[in-house]
XYZ file of C-alpha atoms in Angstrom:
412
model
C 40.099 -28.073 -44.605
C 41.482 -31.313 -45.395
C 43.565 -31.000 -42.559
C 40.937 -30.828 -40.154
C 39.576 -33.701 -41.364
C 42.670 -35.470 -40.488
C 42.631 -34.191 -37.210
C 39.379 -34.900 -36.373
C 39.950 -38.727 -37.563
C 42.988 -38.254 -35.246
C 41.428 -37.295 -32.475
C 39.020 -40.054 -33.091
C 41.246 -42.907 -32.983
C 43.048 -41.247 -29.788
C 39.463 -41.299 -27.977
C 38.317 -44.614 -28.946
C 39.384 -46.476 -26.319
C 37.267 -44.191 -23.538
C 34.064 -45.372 -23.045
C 31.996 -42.706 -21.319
C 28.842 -44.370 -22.047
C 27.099 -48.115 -22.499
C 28.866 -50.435 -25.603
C 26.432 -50.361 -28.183
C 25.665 -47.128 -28.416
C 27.750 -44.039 -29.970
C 30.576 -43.145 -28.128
C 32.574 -39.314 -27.626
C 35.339 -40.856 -30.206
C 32.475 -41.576 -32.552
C 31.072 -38.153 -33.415
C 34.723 -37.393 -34.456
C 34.887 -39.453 -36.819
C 31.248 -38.742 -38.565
C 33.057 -34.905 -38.051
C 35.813 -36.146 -40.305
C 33.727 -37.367 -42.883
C 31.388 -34.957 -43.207
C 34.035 -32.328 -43.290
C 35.852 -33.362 -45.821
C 32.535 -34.755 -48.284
C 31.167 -31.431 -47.658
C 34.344 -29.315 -48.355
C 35.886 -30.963 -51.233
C 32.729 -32.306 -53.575
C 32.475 -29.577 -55.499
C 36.324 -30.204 -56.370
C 37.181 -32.274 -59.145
C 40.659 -33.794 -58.361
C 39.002 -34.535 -54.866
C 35.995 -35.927 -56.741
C 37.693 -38.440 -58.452
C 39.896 -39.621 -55.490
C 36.401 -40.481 -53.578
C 35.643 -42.314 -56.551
C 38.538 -44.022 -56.896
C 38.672 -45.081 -52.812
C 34.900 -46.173 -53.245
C 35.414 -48.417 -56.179
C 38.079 -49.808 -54.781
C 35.784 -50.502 -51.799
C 32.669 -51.477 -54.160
C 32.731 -55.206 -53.068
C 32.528 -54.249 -49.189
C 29.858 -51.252 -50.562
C 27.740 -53.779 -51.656
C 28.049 -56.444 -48.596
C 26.507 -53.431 -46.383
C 24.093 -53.011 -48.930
C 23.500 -56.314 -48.683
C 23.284 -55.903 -45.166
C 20.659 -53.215 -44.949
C 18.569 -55.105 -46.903
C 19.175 -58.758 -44.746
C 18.179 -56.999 -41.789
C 15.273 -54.232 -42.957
C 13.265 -57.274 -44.395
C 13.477 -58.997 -41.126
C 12.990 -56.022 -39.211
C 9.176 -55.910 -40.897
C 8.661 -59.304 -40.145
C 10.121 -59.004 -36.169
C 10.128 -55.401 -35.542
C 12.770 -55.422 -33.517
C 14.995 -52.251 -33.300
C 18.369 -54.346 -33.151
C 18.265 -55.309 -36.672
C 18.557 -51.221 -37.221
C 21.545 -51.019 -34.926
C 23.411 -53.955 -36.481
C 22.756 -52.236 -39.862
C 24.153 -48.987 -38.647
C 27.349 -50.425 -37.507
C 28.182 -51.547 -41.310
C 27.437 -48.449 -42.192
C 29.748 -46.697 -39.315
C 32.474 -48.788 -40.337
C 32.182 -48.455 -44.043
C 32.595 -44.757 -42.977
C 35.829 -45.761 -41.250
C 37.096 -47.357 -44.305
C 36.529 -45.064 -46.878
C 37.713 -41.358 -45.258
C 40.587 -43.998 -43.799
C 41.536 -44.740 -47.494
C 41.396 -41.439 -48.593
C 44.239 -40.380 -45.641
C 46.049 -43.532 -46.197
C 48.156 -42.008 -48.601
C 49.356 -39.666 -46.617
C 52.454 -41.053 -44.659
C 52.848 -38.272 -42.278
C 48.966 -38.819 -41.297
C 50.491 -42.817 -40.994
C 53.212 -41.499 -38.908
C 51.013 -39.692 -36.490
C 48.693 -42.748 -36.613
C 51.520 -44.815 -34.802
C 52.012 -41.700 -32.796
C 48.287 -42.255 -31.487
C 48.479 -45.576 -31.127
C 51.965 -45.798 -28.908
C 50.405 -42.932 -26.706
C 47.449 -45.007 -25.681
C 49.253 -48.425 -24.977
C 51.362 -46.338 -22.709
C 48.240 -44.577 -21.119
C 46.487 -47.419 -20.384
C 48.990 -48.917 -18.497
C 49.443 -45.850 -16.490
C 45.960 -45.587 -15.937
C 46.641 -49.347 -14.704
C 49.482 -48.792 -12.717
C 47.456 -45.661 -10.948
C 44.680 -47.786 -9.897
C 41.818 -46.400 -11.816
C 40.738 -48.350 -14.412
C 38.065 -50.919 -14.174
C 37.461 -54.092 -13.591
C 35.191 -56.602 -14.893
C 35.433 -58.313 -11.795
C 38.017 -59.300 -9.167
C 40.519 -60.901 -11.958
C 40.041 -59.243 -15.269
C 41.067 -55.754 -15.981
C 39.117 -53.706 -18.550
C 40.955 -50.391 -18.238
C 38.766 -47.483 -19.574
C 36.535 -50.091 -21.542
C 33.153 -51.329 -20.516
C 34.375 -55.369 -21.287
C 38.045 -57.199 -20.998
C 37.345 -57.897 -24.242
C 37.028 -54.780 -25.677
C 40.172 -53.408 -24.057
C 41.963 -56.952 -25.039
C 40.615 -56.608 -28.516
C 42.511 -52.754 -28.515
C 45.182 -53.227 -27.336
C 45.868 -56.191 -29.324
C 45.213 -54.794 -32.923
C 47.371 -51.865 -32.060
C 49.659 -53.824 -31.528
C 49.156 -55.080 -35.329
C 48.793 -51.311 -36.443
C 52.090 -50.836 -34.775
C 53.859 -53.731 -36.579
C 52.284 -52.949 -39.928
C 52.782 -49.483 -40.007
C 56.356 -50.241 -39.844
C 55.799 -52.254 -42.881
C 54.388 -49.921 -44.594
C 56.177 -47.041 -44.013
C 59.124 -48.778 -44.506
C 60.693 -48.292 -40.842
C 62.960 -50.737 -38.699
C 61.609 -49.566 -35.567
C 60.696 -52.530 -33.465
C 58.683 -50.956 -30.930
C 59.847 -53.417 -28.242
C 58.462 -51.307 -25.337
C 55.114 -50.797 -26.662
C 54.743 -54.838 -27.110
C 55.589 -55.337 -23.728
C 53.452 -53.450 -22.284
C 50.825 -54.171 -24.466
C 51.117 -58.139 -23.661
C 51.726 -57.413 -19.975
C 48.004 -55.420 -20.819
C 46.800 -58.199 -22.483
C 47.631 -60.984 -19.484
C 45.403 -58.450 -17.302
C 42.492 -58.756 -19.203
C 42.870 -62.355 -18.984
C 41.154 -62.825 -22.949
C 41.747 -65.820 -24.194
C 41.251 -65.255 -27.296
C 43.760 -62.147 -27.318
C 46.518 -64.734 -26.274
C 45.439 -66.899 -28.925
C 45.886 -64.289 -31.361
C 49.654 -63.233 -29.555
C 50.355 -66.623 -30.008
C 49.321 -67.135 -33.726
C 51.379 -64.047 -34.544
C 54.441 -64.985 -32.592
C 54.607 -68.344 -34.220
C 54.351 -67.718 -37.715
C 56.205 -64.922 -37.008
C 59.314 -66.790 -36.019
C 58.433 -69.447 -39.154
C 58.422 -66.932 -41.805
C 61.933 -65.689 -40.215
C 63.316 -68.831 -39.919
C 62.059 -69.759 -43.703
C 63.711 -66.265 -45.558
C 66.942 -66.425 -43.966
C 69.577 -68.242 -43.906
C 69.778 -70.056 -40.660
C 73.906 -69.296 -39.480
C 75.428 -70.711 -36.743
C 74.908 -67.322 -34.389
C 71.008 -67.373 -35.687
C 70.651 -70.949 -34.436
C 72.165 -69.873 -30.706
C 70.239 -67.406 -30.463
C 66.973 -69.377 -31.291
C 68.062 -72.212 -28.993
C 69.185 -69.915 -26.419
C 65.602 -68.049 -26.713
C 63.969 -71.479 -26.640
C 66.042 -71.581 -23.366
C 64.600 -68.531 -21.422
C 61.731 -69.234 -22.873
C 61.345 -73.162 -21.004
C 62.922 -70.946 -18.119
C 60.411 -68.561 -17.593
C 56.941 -70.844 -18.167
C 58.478 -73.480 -15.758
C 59.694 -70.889 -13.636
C 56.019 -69.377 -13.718
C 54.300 -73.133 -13.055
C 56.504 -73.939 -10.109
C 55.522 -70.659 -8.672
C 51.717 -70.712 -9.625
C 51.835 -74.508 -7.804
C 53.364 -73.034 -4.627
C 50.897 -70.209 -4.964
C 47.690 -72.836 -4.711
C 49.473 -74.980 -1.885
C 49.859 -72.074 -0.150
C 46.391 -70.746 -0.783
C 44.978 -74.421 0.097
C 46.640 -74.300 3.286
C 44.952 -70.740 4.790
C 48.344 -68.649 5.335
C 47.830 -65.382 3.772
C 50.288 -64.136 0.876
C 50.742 -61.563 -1.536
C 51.348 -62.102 -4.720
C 51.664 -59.284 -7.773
C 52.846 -62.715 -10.010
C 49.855 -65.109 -8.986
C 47.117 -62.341 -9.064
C 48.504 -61.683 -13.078
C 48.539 -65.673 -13.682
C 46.227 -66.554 -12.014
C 42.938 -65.588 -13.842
C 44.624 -66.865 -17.865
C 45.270 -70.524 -16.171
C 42.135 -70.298 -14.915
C 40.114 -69.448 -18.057
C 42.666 -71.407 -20.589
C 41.838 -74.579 -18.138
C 38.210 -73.273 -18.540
C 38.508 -73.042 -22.358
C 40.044 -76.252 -22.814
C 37.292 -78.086 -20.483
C 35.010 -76.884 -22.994
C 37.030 -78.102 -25.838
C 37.214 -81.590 -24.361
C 34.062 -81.398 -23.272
C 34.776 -81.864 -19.501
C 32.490 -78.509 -18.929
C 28.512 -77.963 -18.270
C 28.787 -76.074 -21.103
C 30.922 -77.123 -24.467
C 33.199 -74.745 -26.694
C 30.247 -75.189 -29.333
C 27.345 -73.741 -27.083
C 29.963 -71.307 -25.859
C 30.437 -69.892 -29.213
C 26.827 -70.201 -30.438
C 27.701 -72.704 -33.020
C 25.203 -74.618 -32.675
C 22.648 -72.176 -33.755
C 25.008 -73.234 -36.928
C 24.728 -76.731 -37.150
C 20.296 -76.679 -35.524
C 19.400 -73.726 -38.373
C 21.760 -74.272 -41.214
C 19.287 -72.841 -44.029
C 20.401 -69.394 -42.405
C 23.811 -70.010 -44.160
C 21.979 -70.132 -47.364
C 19.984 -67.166 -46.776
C 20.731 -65.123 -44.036
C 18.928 -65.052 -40.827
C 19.458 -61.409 -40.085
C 20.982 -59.914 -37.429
C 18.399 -59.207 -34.092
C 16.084 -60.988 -32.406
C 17.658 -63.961 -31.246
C 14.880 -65.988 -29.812
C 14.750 -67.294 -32.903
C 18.199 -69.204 -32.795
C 17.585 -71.061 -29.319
C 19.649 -74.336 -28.723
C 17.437 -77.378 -29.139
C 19.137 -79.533 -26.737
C 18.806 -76.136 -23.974
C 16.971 -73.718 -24.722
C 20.095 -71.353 -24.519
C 19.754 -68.232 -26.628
C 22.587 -65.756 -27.716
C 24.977 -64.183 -30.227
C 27.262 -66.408 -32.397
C 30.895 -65.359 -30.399
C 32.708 -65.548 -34.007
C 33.142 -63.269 -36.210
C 33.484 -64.828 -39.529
C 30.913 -67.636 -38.582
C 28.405 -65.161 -37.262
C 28.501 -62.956 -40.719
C 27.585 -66.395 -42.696
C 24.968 -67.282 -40.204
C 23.493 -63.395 -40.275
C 23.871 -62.400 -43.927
C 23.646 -65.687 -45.417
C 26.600 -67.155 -48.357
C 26.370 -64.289 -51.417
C 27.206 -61.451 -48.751
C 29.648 -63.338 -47.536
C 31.652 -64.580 -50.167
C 30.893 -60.718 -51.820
C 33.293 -60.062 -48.152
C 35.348 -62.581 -48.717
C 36.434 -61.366 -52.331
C 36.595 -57.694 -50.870
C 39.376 -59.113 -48.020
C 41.651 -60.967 -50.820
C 41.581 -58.299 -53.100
C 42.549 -55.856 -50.226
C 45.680 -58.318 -49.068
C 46.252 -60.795 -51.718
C 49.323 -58.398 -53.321
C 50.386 -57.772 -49.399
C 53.713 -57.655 -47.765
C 53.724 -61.519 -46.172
C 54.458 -60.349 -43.056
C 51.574 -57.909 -43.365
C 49.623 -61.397 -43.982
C 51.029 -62.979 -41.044
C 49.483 -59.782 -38.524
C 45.978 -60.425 -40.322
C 46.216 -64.129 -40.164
C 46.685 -63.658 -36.181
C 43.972 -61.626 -36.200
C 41.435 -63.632 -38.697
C 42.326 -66.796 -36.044
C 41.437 -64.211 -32.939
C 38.227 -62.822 -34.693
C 36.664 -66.781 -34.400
C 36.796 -66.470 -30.117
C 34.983 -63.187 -30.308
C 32.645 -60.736 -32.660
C 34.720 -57.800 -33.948
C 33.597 -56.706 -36.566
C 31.437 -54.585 -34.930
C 35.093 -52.474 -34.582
C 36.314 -49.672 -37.491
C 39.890 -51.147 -36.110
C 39.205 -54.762 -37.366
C 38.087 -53.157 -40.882
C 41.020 -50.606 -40.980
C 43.764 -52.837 -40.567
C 42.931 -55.070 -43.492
C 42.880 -51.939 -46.052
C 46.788 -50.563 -44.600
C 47.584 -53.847 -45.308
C 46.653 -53.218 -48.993
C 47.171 -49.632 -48.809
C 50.603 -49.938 -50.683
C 48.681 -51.540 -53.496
C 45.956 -49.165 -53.509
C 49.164 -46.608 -53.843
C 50.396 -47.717 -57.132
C 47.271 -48.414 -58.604
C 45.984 -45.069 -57.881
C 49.189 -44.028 -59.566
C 48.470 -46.517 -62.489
C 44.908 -44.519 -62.434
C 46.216 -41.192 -62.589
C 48.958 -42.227 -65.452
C 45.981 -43.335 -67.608
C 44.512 -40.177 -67.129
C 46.825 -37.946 -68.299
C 47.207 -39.948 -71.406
C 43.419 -39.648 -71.944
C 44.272 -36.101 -71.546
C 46.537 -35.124 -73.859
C 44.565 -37.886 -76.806
């Protein structure tokens, strides 16, 4: 039975990125993984060696336990005072994810179940780009790509921290494979759906990427041409890529028709990284501040004290314009919703999950911690699941630590 349980958390992560229906809402991918759960609760309670390993996953998880206990009740008391049915859904997507993490920490164990994992997640970079490269995935609009997602985002967001599953399941399963296909295509991916904050979060990783190698080895004289000559193609390609972009716009400005497959993929990221960066410098109608929703922030800041609850968002409108929406940030938004306890109770449930980490485990999260401030994903089981493989080789030895204690109870 166990098995089945595996599969069906399989089969979920190979679904999740089809949306068949509105985001928001529970999705095909979804039901397998409340199938997976309740499979293997229902099967293996009444066992004692299965038991204890629930135990042991859900202490380990206690801290992020109580933050969606914390959660529930943020969001119930404000649901009495504006009954608003939101504050339900935002509850329930704690509670989906806190799913995620616990059967996910159960399997983690389980290195062929890892193995397949990077099975599932190679498979779909691949099938989105053929479902790309056959015309019938969707578009947001004219310029960004959203492949069989209902937002760039979304399918940016994907594709992105599979990318990270990729890289840290090599880690972790102690593999050299470096999947050098899988992050092209995934970047190329990436580029069409034109998210900035996707390429923010490439861009994080690649750097401290290349400082952490640079810092444990030593730096030879056949390292250093390599770097240099990297640097090299590197210059080549982006001015390569500007030259053509400029002679794309002249040629645009001046009415004669071309075809482009380069300028239609440029195009749209200089348009919205100009875009972003008006906003930063404030050269925009509408600044990188209201953007985000940080202002609600710095208008309402005795929310960060107590929470403000997560729905109804009239409450939060800009006092300069009137604007009203989400915080776009993940980390911000959580403080703003839940208020400082449940968010440093987070907080302390994230260190203990990656402080004993492999660094370059660190350096994946890091990229995506810096990502998660352009955009709210924590709605996602993948945001979640990454951060407990990254402590999953911890949670292996002290499990093992667990189970050595035991049997010396035991035989006392």
């Amino acid at each position: 039975m166990i098995n089945a349980a595996k599969i069906f958390f399989l089969t979920y992560l190979f679904l999740k990125p089809f949306y068949l229906f509105g985001s928001g809402g529970i999705q095909i991918a979804d039901v397998f993984l409340l199938l997976s759960f309740g499979l293997f609760f229902i099967g293996f309670w009444h066992v004692d060696s299965s038991r204890k390993i629930i135990g042991r996953v859900i202490n380990r998880n206690r801290l992020f336990v109580l933050f969606v206990v914390c959660v529930i009740a943020v969001n119930t008391m404000y649901f009495f005072v504006y009954p608003e049915s939101k504050f339900l859904l935002s509850s329930l997507y704690f509670v989906f994810n806190m799913i995620a993490i616990i059967i996910f920490s159960i399997f983690i164990k389980d290195k062929i179940f890892l193995s397949r994992v990077s099975v599932i997640f190679k498979l779909n970079i691949i099938l989105q780009l053929i479902i790309w490269a056959l015309g019938i995935g969707r578009f947001y609009d004219s310029s960004r790509y959203m492949g069989t997602f209902n937002d760039p985002n979304q399918f940016g967001f994907y594709i992105f921290t599979s990318l990270l599953f990729l890289f840290v399941l090599e880690i972790v399963l102690a593999r050299n494979k470096k999947n050098l296909l899988y992050w092209l295509a995934g970047v190329f991916l990436i580029v069409l759906s034109a998210s900035t904050g996707m390429l923010l979060g490439l861009t994080t990783f690649a750097v401290l990427l290349l400082a952490y190698n640079v810092w444990h080895f030593r730096l030879t004289y056949t390292k250093l041409r390599r770097i240099v000559v990297g640097l090299l193609g590197l210059t080549i390609i982006v001015a390569g890529y500007l030259i053509a972009h400029s002679y794309i716009e002249t040629v645009s400005n001046s009415n004669v028709e071309s075809v482009s497959v380069f300028g239609e993929l440029g195009s749209p990221v200089v348009e919205r990284l100009t875009s972003k960066l008006d906003k930063v410098e404030g050269d925009s109608d509408l600044s990188i501040w209201e953007d985000r929703g940080f202002v609600q922030i710095i208008a309402y800041p005795i929310y960060v004290l107590i929470g403000g609850g997560e729905g109804y968002y009239g409450r939060f409108a800009s006092p300069d314009t009137g604007r009203v929406q989400e915080i776009h940030s993940s980390l911000p938004a959580l403080l703003f919703y839940y208020g400082l306890v449940p968010f440093i109770i987070l907080f302390f449930w994230i260190i203990s999950q990656v402080k004993y980490a492999d660094p370059r485990i660190k350096i994946a999260l890091a990229a995506l911690l810096i990502e998660s401030f352009t955009l709210i994903n924590y709605r996602q089981s993948l945001f979640w699941m990454i951060i407990v493989l990254a402590g999953s080789t911890v949670a292996v030895v002290a499990d093992r630590k667990l189970s050595s204690t035991e049997k010396k109870e035991v035989k006392k």
